Tab-separated table of C-alpha atoms and ligand atoms in Angstrom:
chain	number	residue	atom	x	y	z
A	1099	UNK	CA	30.919	-26.943	6.791
A	1100	UNK	CA	28.402	-25.368	9.110
A	1101	UNK	CA	24.778	-25.070	7.995
A	1102	UNK	CA	24.866	-21.277	8.015
A	1103	UNK	CA	27.952	-21.063	5.804
A	1104	UNK	CA	26.437	-23.594	3.394
A	1105	UNK	CA	23.191	-21.619	3.429
A	1106	UNK	CA	25.033	-18.457	2.430
A	1107	UNK	CA	26.351	-20.171	-0.670
A	1108	UNK	CA	23.153	-21.729	-1.957
A	1109	UNK	CA	19.907	-20.487	-0.377
A	1110	UNK	CA	17.632	-17.483	-0.931
A	1111	UNK	CA	15.772	-16.051	2.056
A	1112	UNK	CA	12.645	-13.861	1.923
A	1113	UNK	CA	13.259	-10.327	0.696
A	1114	UNK	CA	16.996	-10.730	1.094
A	1115	UNK	CA	20.200	-10.205	-0.772
A	1116	UNK	CA	21.853	-13.433	-2.017
A	1117	UNK	CA	24.099	-13.532	1.026
A	1118	UNK	CA	22.030	-12.028	3.748
A	1119	UNK	CA	22.934	-11.451	7.339
A	1120	UNK	CA	22.363	-12.101	10.118
A	1121	UNK	CA	21.120	-15.663	10.065
A	1122	UNK	CA	20.459	-18.195	12.840
A	1123	UNK	CA	20.113	-21.937	12.571
A	1124	UNK	CA	17.046	-23.285	14.322
A	1125	UNK	CA	16.865	-26.985	15.158
A	1126	UNK	CA	13.689	-27.441	17.160
A	1127	UNK	CA	10.448	-25.798	18.189
A	1128	UNK	CA	8.171	-26.546	21.123
A	1129	UNK	CA	5.355	-24.542	22.655
A	1130	UNK	CA	6.439	-20.897	22.484
A	1131	UNK	CA	10.130	-21.713	22.131
A	1132	UNK	CA	12.635	-21.984	19.309
A	1133	UNK	CA	15.895	-23.820	19.993
A	1134	UNK	CA	18.912	-22.643	18.020
A	1135	UNK	CA	21.788	-24.878	16.960
A	1136	UNK	CA	23.889	-23.125	19.606
A	1137	UNK	CA	21.534	-24.557	22.231
A	1138	UNK	CA	20.062	-21.138	22.967
A	1139	UNK	CA	16.309	-21.113	23.569
A	1140	UNK	CA	14.278	-18.156	22.336
A	1141	UNK	CA	10.764	-17.073	23.285
A	1142	UNK	CA	8.802	-16.706	20.048
A	1143	UNK	CA	7.174	-13.349	19.389
A	1144	UNK	CA	6.235	-13.952	15.749
A	1145	UNK	CA	4.132	-17.159	15.552
A	1146	UNK	CA	6.077	-17.796	12.319
A	1147	UNK	CA	4.286	-14.872	10.617
A	1148	UNK	CA	0.782	-15.104	12.111
A	1149	UNK	CA	0.600	-18.866	11.706
A	1150	UNK	CA	1.534	-20.796	14.870
A	1151	UNK	CA	-1.385	-19.586	16.984
A	1152	UNK	CA	-1.429	-22.670	19.245
A	1153	UNK	CA	2.358	-22.654	19.628
A	1154	UNK	CA	4.683	-25.194	18.044
A	1155	UNK	CA	4.219	-28.945	17.949
A	1156	UNK	CA	0.796	-28.977	19.509
A	1157	UNK	CA	0.038	-32.592	20.446
A	1158	UNK	CA	-3.471	-32.639	18.943
A	1159	UNK	CA	-2.293	-31.313	15.566
A	1160	UNK	CA	0.721	-33.618	15.606
A	1161	UNK	CA	-1.486	-36.624	16.233
A	1162	UNK	CA	-3.884	-35.715	13.411
A	1163	UNK	CA	-1.018	-35.188	10.958
A	1164	UNK	CA	0.718	-38.418	11.991
A	1165	UNK	CA	-2.476	-40.420	11.522
A	1166	UNK	CA	-3.057	-38.851	8.119
A	1167	UNK	CA	0.575	-39.422	7.119
A	1168	UNK	CA	0.122	-43.141	7.661
A	1169	UNK	CA	-3.155	-43.281	5.746
A	1170	UNK	CA	-2.612	-40.924	2.796
A	1171	UNK	CA	-0.208	-37.964	2.850
A	1172	UNK	CA	-1.182	-36.764	-0.600
A	1173	UNK	CA	-3.417	-37.569	-3.520
A	1174	UNK	CA	-4.429	-35.533	-6.557
A	1175	UNK	CA	-7.718	-33.633	-6.133
A	1176	UNK	CA	-8.919	-33.937	-9.740
A	1177	UNK	CA	-11.717	-36.505	-9.862
A	1178	UNK	CA	-10.951	-37.658	-6.309
A	1179	UNK	CA	-12.033	-36.410	-2.906
A	1180	UNK	CA	-11.376	-37.279	0.739
A	1181	UNK	CA	-12.857	-36.783	4.173
A	1182	UNK	CA	-10.214	-34.346	5.554
A	1183	UNK	CA	-10.871	-31.882	2.705
A	1184	UNK	CA	-14.662	-32.187	2.741
A	1185	UNK	CA	-14.893	-31.879	6.519
A	1186	UNK	CA	-12.619	-28.843	6.471
A	1187	UNK	CA	-14.568	-27.053	3.727
A	1188	UNK	CA	-17.853	-27.695	5.548
A	1189	UNK	CA	-16.456	-26.238	8.741
A	1190	UNK	CA	-14.981	-23.185	7.030
A	1191	UNK	CA	-18.364	-22.482	5.421
A	1192	UNK	CA	-20.007	-22.901	8.816
A	1193	UNK	CA	-17.609	-20.589	10.613
A	1194	UNK	CA	-17.295	-17.865	8.017
A	1195	UNK	CA	-19.506	-14.783	8.084
A	1196	UNK	CA	-22.473	-14.574	5.735
A	1197	UNK	CA	-23.426	-16.616	2.729
A	1198	UNK	CA	-20.157	-18.128	1.636
A	1199	UNK	CA	-21.006	-21.525	0.311
A	1200	UNK	CA	-18.091	-23.015	-1.598
A	1201	UNK	CA	-14.388	-23.387	-0.876
A	1202	UNK	CA	-11.390	-23.570	-3.191
A	1203	UNK	CA	-8.352	-25.047	-1.412
A	1204	UNK	CA	-4.853	-24.022	-2.441
A	1205	UNK	CA	-1.346	-24.144	-1.071
A	1206	UNK	CA	-0.482	-20.570	-0.117
A	1207	UNK	CA	-2.065	-17.248	0.696
A	1208	UNK	CA	-0.911	-15.596	-2.512
A	1209	UNK	CA	-2.589	-18.320	-4.535
A	1210	UNK	CA	-5.795	-17.960	-2.505
A	1211	UNK	CA	-5.814	-14.251	-3.444
A	1212	UNK	CA	-5.060	-15.087	-7.092
A	1213	UNK	CA	-8.063	-17.407	-7.051
A	1214	UNK	CA	-10.218	-14.679	-5.465
A	1215	UNK	CA	-9.229	-12.218	-8.198
A	1216	UNK	CA	-9.792	-14.808	-10.924
A	1217	UNK	CA	-13.191	-15.620	-9.429
A	1218	UNK	CA	-14.205	-11.951	-9.527
A	1219	UNK	CA	-13.083	-11.606	-13.163
A	1220	UNK	CA	-14.900	-14.793	-14.157
A	1221	UNK	CA	-18.037	-13.602	-12.369
A	1222	UNK	CA	-18.198	-10.538	-14.627
A	1223	UNK	CA	-17.303	-12.529	-17.744
A	1224	UNK	CA	-20.191	-14.847	-16.959
A	1225	UNK	CA	-22.447	-11.827	-16.577
A	1226	UNK	CA	-21.424	-10.510	-19.996
A	1227	UNK	CA	-19.288	-7.658	-18.676
A	1228	UNK	CA	-15.781	-8.859	-19.532
A	1229	UNK	CA	-14.382	-5.339	-19.477
A	1230	UNK	CA	-14.670	-5.157	-15.717
A	1231	UNK	CA	-11.073	-6.050	-14.952
A	1232	UNK	CA	-9.924	-3.455	-12.446
A	1233	UNK	CA	-9.702	-3.875	-8.703
A	1234	UNK	CA	-10.186	-1.157	-6.144
A	1235	UNK	CA	-8.078	-1.457	-3.006
A	1236	UNK	CA	-6.446	0.615	-0.263
A	1237	UNK	CA	-2.978	2.091	-0.041
A	1238	UNK	CA	-0.907	0.324	2.619
A	1239	UNK	CA	-2.302	-3.111	1.817
A	1240	UNK	CA	-0.533	-6.440	1.390
A	1241	UNK	CA	-1.983	-9.392	-0.499
A	1242	UNK	CA	0.965	-11.548	-1.552
A	1243	UNK	CA	4.037	-11.722	-3.750
A	1244	UNK	CA	2.823	-13.189	-7.045
A	1245	UNK	CA	2.215	-10.744	-9.911
A	1246	UNK	CA	-1.565	-10.448	-9.670
A	1247	UNK	CA	-1.395	-10.023	-5.880
A	1248	UNK	CA	1.586	-7.658	-5.973
A	1249	UNK	CA	-0.481	-5.434	-8.236
A	1250	UNK	CA	-2.910	-4.809	-5.337
A	1251	UNK	CA	-0.198	-4.427	-2.695
A	1252	UNK	CA	0.759	-0.909	-1.683
A	1253	UNK	CA	2.545	0.553	-4.737
A	1254	UNK	CA	5.618	1.531	-2.714
A	1255	UNK	CA	5.966	-1.565	-0.500
A	1256	UNK	CA	4.923	-3.728	-3.444
A	1257	UNK	CA	7.739	-2.200	-5.531
A	1258	UNK	CA	5.438	-1.325	-8.417
A	1259	UNK	CA	7.999	1.003	-10.001
A	1260	UNK	CA	10.478	-1.809	-10.180
A	1261	UNK	CA	8.080	-4.155	-11.969
A	1262	UNK	CA	6.203	-1.558	-13.998
A	1263	UNK	CA	5.036	-3.010	-17.296
A	1264	UNK	CA	4.535	-6.443	-15.759
A	1265	UNK	CA	1.830	-5.434	-13.319
A	1266	UNK	CA	-1.839	-4.736	-13.878
A	1267	UNK	CA	-2.794	-1.197	-12.932
A	1268	UNK	CA	-5.566	-0.954	-10.364
A	1269	UNK	CA	-7.226	1.799	-8.316
A	1270	UNK	CA	-5.862	2.747	-4.899
A	1271	UNK	CA	-7.878	4.679	-2.333
A	1272	UNK	CA	-6.195	6.475	0.550
A	1273	UNK	CA	-5.184	4.307	3.449
A	1274	UNK	CA	-7.817	4.463	6.207
A	1275	UNK	CA	-6.592	7.228	8.531
A	1276	UNK	CA	-9.287	6.559	11.106
A	1277	UNK	CA	-7.731	4.375	13.817
A	1278	UNK	CA	-9.503	1.345	15.246
A	1279	UNK	CA	-10.944	3.203	18.232
A	1280	UNK	CA	-11.301	6.638	16.651
A	1281	UNK	CA	-14.570	8.226	15.638
A	1282	UNK	CA	-15.343	7.526	12.000
A	1283	UNK	CA	-16.452	10.435	9.810
A	1284	UNK	CA	-17.845	10.137	6.310
A	1285	UNK	CA	-14.890	12.193	5.013
A	1286	UNK	CA	-12.573	9.286	5.897
A	1287	UNK	CA	-14.136	7.284	3.114
A	1288	UNK	CA	-14.592	10.045	0.550
A	1289	UNK	CA	-11.614	9.125	-1.645
A	1290	UNK	CA	-12.658	5.484	-1.746
A	1291	UNK	CA	-16.220	6.423	-2.477
A	1292	UNK	CA	-15.202	8.814	-5.278
A	1293	UNK	CA	-13.024	6.197	-6.980
A	1294	UNK	CA	-15.753	3.579	-6.708
A	1295	UNK	CA	-18.319	5.945	-8.193
A	1296	UNK	CA	-16.126	7.205	-11.030
A	1297	UNK	CA	-14.856	3.823	-12.175
A	1298	UNK	CA	-17.689	1.507	-11.255
A	1299	UNK	CA	-18.202	0.220	-14.804
A	1300	UNK	CA	-14.621	-1.055	-14.938
A	1301	UNK	CA	-14.296	-2.388	-11.373
A	1302	UNK	CA	-14.534	-6.171	-10.944
A	1303	UNK	CA	-14.149	-6.197	-7.155
A	1304	UNK	CA	-12.959	-4.347	-4.093
A	1305	UNK	CA	-10.192	-6.160	-2.223
A	1306	UNK	CA	-8.834	-5.305	1.213
A	1307	UNK	CA	-7.645	-6.622	4.548
A	1308	UNK	CA	-10.376	-6.127	7.155
A	1309	UNK	CA	-9.468	-4.047	10.263
A	1310	UNK	CA	-5.744	-4.826	10.201
A	1311	UNK	CA	-3.421	-3.944	7.335
A	1312	UNK	CA	-0.628	-6.444	7.980
A	1313	UNK	CA	2.673	-6.552	6.130
A	1314	UNK	CA	1.854	-3.201	4.483
A	1315	UNK	CA	2.274	-1.342	7.788
A	1316	UNK	CA	0.629	-3.140	10.733
A	1317	UNK	CA	-2.147	-0.565	10.828
A	1318	UNK	CA	-5.473	-0.976	12.672
A	1319	UNK	CA	-8.450	0.921	11.303
A	1320	UNK	CA	-12.038	1.660	12.211
A	1321	UNK	CA	-14.630	-1.108	11.859
A	1322	UNK	CA	-17.041	1.569	10.627
A	1323	UNK	CA	-14.723	2.271	7.703
A	1324	UNK	CA	-15.096	-1.389	6.739
A	1325	UNK	CA	-18.847	-1.333	7.311
A	1326	UNK	CA	-19.208	1.702	5.004
A	1327	UNK	CA	-17.171	-0.033	2.304
A	1328	UNK	CA	-19.519	-3.003	2.541
A	1329	UNK	CA	-22.507	-0.684	2.103
A	1330	UNK	CA	-20.985	1.131	-0.859
A	1331	UNK	CA	-20.101	-2.149	-2.600
A	1332	UNK	CA	-23.583	-3.548	-2.036
A	1333	UNK	CA	-25.233	-0.370	-3.335
A	1334	UNK	CA	-23.608	-0.729	-6.740
A	1335	UNK	CA	-23.261	-4.515	-6.854
A	1336	UNK	CA	-19.461	-4.800	-6.774
A	1337	UNK	CA	-18.198	-7.927	-4.962
A	1338	UNK	CA	-16.145	-7.368	-1.805
A	1339	UNK	CA	-13.106	-9.623	-1.331
A	1340	UNK	CA	-11.901	-9.764	2.265
A	1341	UNK	CA	-8.336	-10.984	2.592
A	1342	UNK	CA	-8.413	-12.587	6.055
A	1343	UNK	CA	-5.122	-14.417	5.577
A	1344	UNK	CA	-3.506	-12.496	8.444
A	1345	UNK	CA	-6.595	-11.574	10.481
A	1346	UNK	CA	-8.361	-14.950	10.357
A	1347	UNK	CA	-8.524	-17.339	13.322
A	1348	UNK	CA	-8.589	-15.054	16.296
A	1349	UNK	CA	-5.517	-12.852	15.965
A	1350	UNK	CA	-7.507	-9.611	16.326
A	1351	UNK	CA	-9.625	-10.880	19.224
A	1352	UNK	CA	-12.521	-11.928	16.999
A	1353	UNK	CA	-12.607	-15.090	14.891
A	1354	UNK	CA	-12.357	-13.013	11.689
A	1355	UNK	CA	-11.574	-9.358	11.058
A	1356	UNK	CA	-14.989	-9.025	9.410
A	1357	UNK	CA	-16.647	-9.829	12.747
A	1358	UNK	CA	-15.515	-6.474	14.202
A	1359	UNK	CA	-17.800	-4.703	11.736
A	1360	UNK	CA	-20.421	-7.425	11.322
A	1361	UNK	CA	-19.866	-7.461	7.598
A	1362	UNK	CA	-20.233	-10.310	5.144
A	1363	UNK	CA	-17.782	-10.660	2.286
A	1364	UNK	CA	-18.671	-12.029	-1.161
A	1365	UNK	CA	-15.274	-13.704	-1.380
A	1366	UNK	CA	-12.928	-14.436	1.513
A	1367	UNK	CA	-9.299	-15.596	1.597
A	1368	UNK	CA	-7.812	-17.647	4.435
A	1369	UNK	CA	-4.294	-18.933	5.008
A	1370	UNK	CA	-1.500	-18.485	7.556
A	1371	UNK	CA	-3.079	-19.722	10.853
A	1372	UNK	CA	-5.421	-22.100	8.995
A	1373	UNK	CA	-3.286	-25.139	9.903
A	1374	UNK	CA	-2.047	-23.659	13.169
A	1375	UNK	CA	1.251	-23.057	11.412
A	1376	UNK	CA	2.017	-26.705	10.751
A	1377	UNK	CA	1.664	-26.979	6.970
A	1378	UNK	CA	1.010	-24.673	4.072
A	1379	UNK	CA	-2.661	-24.401	3.184
A	1380	UNK	CA	-4.986	-21.651	2.036
A	1381	UNK	CA	-8.622	-21.324	1.079
A	1382	UNK	CA	-10.830	-19.046	-1.005
A	1383	UNK	CA	-14.497	-18.993	0.012
A	1384	UNK	CA	-17.098	-17.775	-2.447
A	1385	UNK	CA	-20.755	-16.790	-2.131
A	1386	UNK	CA	-23.593	-18.843	-3.544
A	1387	UNK	CA	-24.493	-16.116	-6.034
A	1388	UNK	CA	-20.991	-15.834	-7.495
A	1389	UNK	CA	-20.660	-19.638	-7.693
A	1390	UNK	CA	-23.949	-20.008	-9.511
A	1391	UNK	CA	-23.166	-17.193	-11.908
A	1392	UNK	CA	-19.789	-18.686	-12.825
A	1393	UNK	CA	-21.280	-22.165	-13.131
A	1394	UNK	CA	-24.042	-21.067	-15.473
A	1395	UNK	CA	-21.900	-18.764	-17.641
A	1396	UNK	CA	-18.983	-19.371	-20.010
A	1397	UNK	CA	-16.724	-21.372	-19.711
A	1398	UNK	CA	-18.735	-22.708	-16.769
A	1399	UNK	CA	-15.721	-23.716	-14.684
A	1400	UNK	CA	-13.404	-21.946	-12.270
A	1401	UNK	CA	-10.127	-21.996	-14.170
A	1402	UNK	CA	-7.632	-22.995	-11.496
A	1403	UNK	CA	-6.143	-26.220	-10.071
A	1404	UNK	CA	-2.874	-26.420	-8.123
A	1405	UNK	CA	-1.069	-29.785	-8.039
A	1406	UNK	CA	-1.118	-29.939	-4.245
A	1407	UNK	CA	-4.679	-28.661	-3.964
A	1408	UNK	CA	-6.499	-30.085	-0.937
A	1409	UNK	CA	-3.400	-31.839	0.387
A	1410	UNK	CA	-4.745	-34.337	2.980
A	1411	UNK	CA	-1.945	-33.750	5.502
A	1412	UNK	CA	-2.585	-30.012	5.460
A	1413	UNK	CA	-6.358	-30.524	5.660
A	1414	UNK	CA	-5.890	-32.841	8.657
A	1415	UNK	CA	-3.700	-30.221	10.355
A	1416	UNK	CA	-6.306	-27.543	9.666
A	1417	UNK	CA	-9.087	-29.729	11.037
A	1418	UNK	CA	-7.097	-30.255	14.227
A	1419	UNK	CA	-6.359	-26.541	14.495
A	1420	UNK	CA	-10.082	-25.777	14.204
A	1421	UNK	CA	-10.729	-28.372	16.954
A	1422	UNK	CA	-8.376	-26.358	19.147
A	1423	UNK	CA	-10.217	-23.145	18.308
A	1424	UNK	CA	-13.297	-24.924	19.678
A	1425	UNK	CA	-11.736	-26.523	22.734
A	1426	UNK	CA	-9.362	-23.824	23.997
A	1427	UNK	CA	-10.201	-20.423	25.531
A	1428	UNK	CA	-8.435	-18.542	22.708
A	1429	UNK	CA	-10.690	-15.464	23.058
A	1430	UNK	CA	-9.834	-14.995	26.719
A	1431	UNK	CA	-6.168	-15.596	25.960
A	1432	UNK	CA	-6.110	-13.016	23.175
A	1433	UNK	CA	-7.868	-10.443	25.376
A	1434	UNK	CA	-5.343	-11.066	28.155
A	1435	UNK	CA	-2.457	-10.741	25.678
A	1436	UNK	CA	-3.972	-7.507	24.356
A	1437	UNK	CA	-4.203	-6.011	27.872
A	1438	UNK	CA	-0.671	-6.977	28.733
A	1439	UNK	CA	0.782	-5.775	25.408
A	1440	UNK	CA	-0.994	-2.445	25.814
A	1441	UNK	CA	0.376	-1.978	29.353
A	1442	UNK	CA	3.888	-3.225	28.738
A	1443	UNK	CA	4.577	-1.619	25.352
A	1444	UNK	CA	3.251	1.779	26.464
A	1445	UNK	CA	6.598	2.858	28.034
A	1446	UNK	CA	8.216	2.505	24.580
A	1447	UNK	CA	6.277	5.610	23.522
A	1448	UNK	CA	8.711	7.721	25.563
A	1449	UNK	CA	11.809	6.334	23.852
A	1450	UNK	CA	13.632	8.533	21.352
A	1451	UNK	CA	12.958	7.466	17.763
A	1452	UNK	CA	9.544	5.954	18.544
A	1453	UNK	CA	6.644	7.505	16.622
A	1454	UNK	CA	3.703	5.316	17.666
A	1455	UNK	CA	2.703	2.390	19.852
A	1456	UNK	CA	-0.497	0.471	19.122
A	1457	UNK	CA	-2.138	-2.794	20.096
A	1458	UNK	CA	-5.075	-4.804	18.796
A	1459	UNK	CA	-5.852	-8.350	19.872
A	1460	UNK	CA	-2.640	-10.352	20.043
A	1461	UNK	CA	-0.736	-7.823	17.915
A	1462	UNK	CA	1.513	-5.188	19.479
A	1463	UNK	CA	3.345	-2.638	17.343
A	1464	UNK	CA	6.079	-0.124	18.087
A	1465	UNK	CA	6.572	2.137	15.072
A	1466	UNK	CA	9.839	4.044	14.707
A	1467	UNK	CA	10.794	7.211	12.842
A	1468	UNK	CA	13.393	5.348	10.789
A	1469	UNK	CA	13.916	1.774	9.601
A	1470	UNK	CA	15.849	-0.418	12.022
A	1471	UNK	CA	19.328	-1.680	11.252
A	1472	UNK	CA	18.690	-5.422	11.095
A	1473	UNK	CA	22.408	-6.191	11.334
A	1474	UNK	CA	22.354	-4.724	14.846
A	1475	UNK	CA	18.847	-5.260	16.101
A	1476	UNK	CA	18.367	-8.912	15.110
A	1477	UNK	CA	21.397	-10.230	17.051
A	1478	UNK	CA	20.439	-7.932	19.941
A	1479	UNK	CA	17.034	-9.613	20.245
A	1480	UNK	CA	18.569	-13.075	20.053
A	1481	UNK	CA	21.008	-12.031	22.749
A	1482	UNK	CA	17.973	-11.145	24.906
A	1483	UNK	CA	16.580	-14.645	24.342
A	1484	UNK	CA	13.651	-13.673	22.125
A	1485	UNK	CA	12.681	-14.166	18.499
A	1486	UNK	CA	11.404	-10.837	17.211
A	1487	UNK	CA	11.789	-9.945	13.550
A	1488	UNK	CA	11.161	-6.273	12.785
A	1489	UNK	CA	10.609	-5.007	9.282
A	1490	UNK	CA	11.366	-1.459	8.199
A	1491	UNK	CA	10.182	0.959	10.885
A	1492	UNK	CA	8.043	-1.652	12.599
A	1493	UNK	CA	9.008	-3.651	15.648
A	1494	UNK	CA	6.037	-5.837	16.440
A	1495	UNK	CA	4.840	-8.842	18.387
A	1496	UNK	CA	2.268	-11.451	17.476
A	1497	UNK	CA	2.972	-14.313	19.843
A	1498	UNK	CA	1.251	-17.703	19.942
A	1499	UNK	CA	-2.019	-17.458	21.912
A	1500	UNK	CA	-0.695	-19.954	24.491
A	1501	UNK	CA	2.092	-17.647	25.663
A	1502	UNK	CA	2.247	-17.153	29.468
A	1503	UNK	CA	2.285	-13.683	31.049
A	1504	UNK	CA	5.910	-14.189	32.135
A	1505	UNK	CA	7.025	-15.182	28.644
A	1506	UNK	CA	5.121	-12.275	27.104
A	1507	UNK	CA	6.869	-9.927	29.535
A	1508	UNK	CA	10.204	-11.205	28.262
A	1509	UNK	CA	9.197	-10.126	24.752
A	1510	UNK	CA	7.978	-6.658	25.738
A	1511	UNK	CA	10.966	-6.086	28.036
A	1512	UNK	CA	13.335	-7.091	25.238
A	1513	UNK	CA	11.777	-4.531	22.893
A	1514	UNK	CA	12.099	-1.765	25.463
A	1515	UNK	CA	15.642	-2.721	26.356
A	1516	UNK	CA	16.899	-3.152	22.769
A	1517	UNK	CA	15.234	0.042	21.530
A	1518	UNK	CA	16.607	2.075	24.433
A	1519	UNK	CA	20.096	0.819	23.820
A	1520	UNK	CA	20.157	1.021	20.057
A	1521	UNK	CA	18.104	4.137	19.546
A	1522	UNK	CA	16.607	2.350	16.596
A	1523	UNK	CA	17.864	4.654	13.845
A	1524	UNK	CA	20.343	3.567	11.177
A	1525	UNK	CA	22.803	6.126	12.461
A	1526	UNK	CA	23.362	4.279	15.733
B	2213	PLP	C1	0.770	-13.317	4.133
B	2213	PLP	C2	-0.376	-12.713	3.423
B	2213	PLP	C3	-0.681	-13.071	2.096
B	2213	PLP	C4	0.168	-14.012	1.292
B	2213	PLP	O1	0.211	-15.290	1.832
B	2213	PLP	P1	1.448	-16.275	1.450
B	2213	PLP	O2	1.083	-17.557	2.120
B	2213	PLP	O3	2.677	-15.633	1.984
B	2213	PLP	O4	1.465	-16.371	-0.032
B	2213	PLP	C5	-1.787	-12.488	1.527
B	2213	PLP	N1	-2.562	-11.608	2.198
B	2213	PLP	C6	-2.300	-11.256	3.459
B	2213	PLP	C7	-3.213	-10.306	4.171
B	2213	PLP	C8	-1.194	-11.783	4.124
B	2213	PLP	O5	-0.928	-11.402	5.380
């Protein structure tokens, strides 16, 4: 039996019905290309969900992972340590904005956010304010799929109604309406500021994605909005958690989203591109003050410890990916991608059914009036020789930074061509 037929009988895919369609078997990746079992080669527009920033099978990462595989692919992290983990944590502390001074390694972004939330709760317990258990976040956010993280995802996208009773209830401020390059006015932040003021005695932390709201709507907002949030949190002493899992490692044109606004988080989450898309790894970075408070309070430990914490293979991959951030002109590449995306996606604005076109860094978004019909649009993109995976009303690109102008043009041309032919709406 063919792989796809066998898959349909026994495998779940993300956010899919038990037997979901359409489905393609991929057998190899290299550079910016995916090779399907049919032999067809696709130009990758997704970087495997923000992750493969240096493209696939980068030689430097492959070499580091191979070397580590032969020395020690995995070892428990309780009571033991190793150079790949220590070196990585040191570098992350070095690179991250502000005073972050300790790193908790985990195996996925959702867990990194869980650890961030737990850290904030433990911080207040240690300070003798155990009733501070609420989080304040923004509508339109995405922070993961586990229960604690789902509870701070946008209530609609995060399907809160469906899971009501099993989710913590938190505070949601209006989604930032002020676009990245629009003039910020104090009124843009008034709802957030009101909620923070009214509930400050019960709020453990503010959590949000800096500058770019990712899976919750691919929305780019004003750096000043973020800067004001930092000020408001500092004024009343509420820790700010920045979820940089999507924005981290150059995607927005700066190393971290926080850099656009020159803000320093108290807790920061990293994942996705951390290993250059090679292995699953995530990190939660915490400020000196929060660490010390937790350490000197009760129970005096951070209560978390995944089995595959600090996996040496993943740490080696991450170290190699950071080397590449140092040795390659990723900034120039992202700026060039941004310019080209802006130019080449602009004509989509004129297409029927398109409500917005926006670009920031190496992210290009075409937003439609109605959700796409995946049964039609996914095979249409594959037919065009590109791997683009829309969700809902959003058709978007976030290619590997190493993509060439010609390959990027294939992606943008495919979007224009497929959207013109299929009119995007469900009715077509
Ligand atoms: C993807 C993502 C997560 C969750 O990471 P997983 O590795 O999928 O668990 C959390 N926050 C943001 C901003 C993300 O983009």
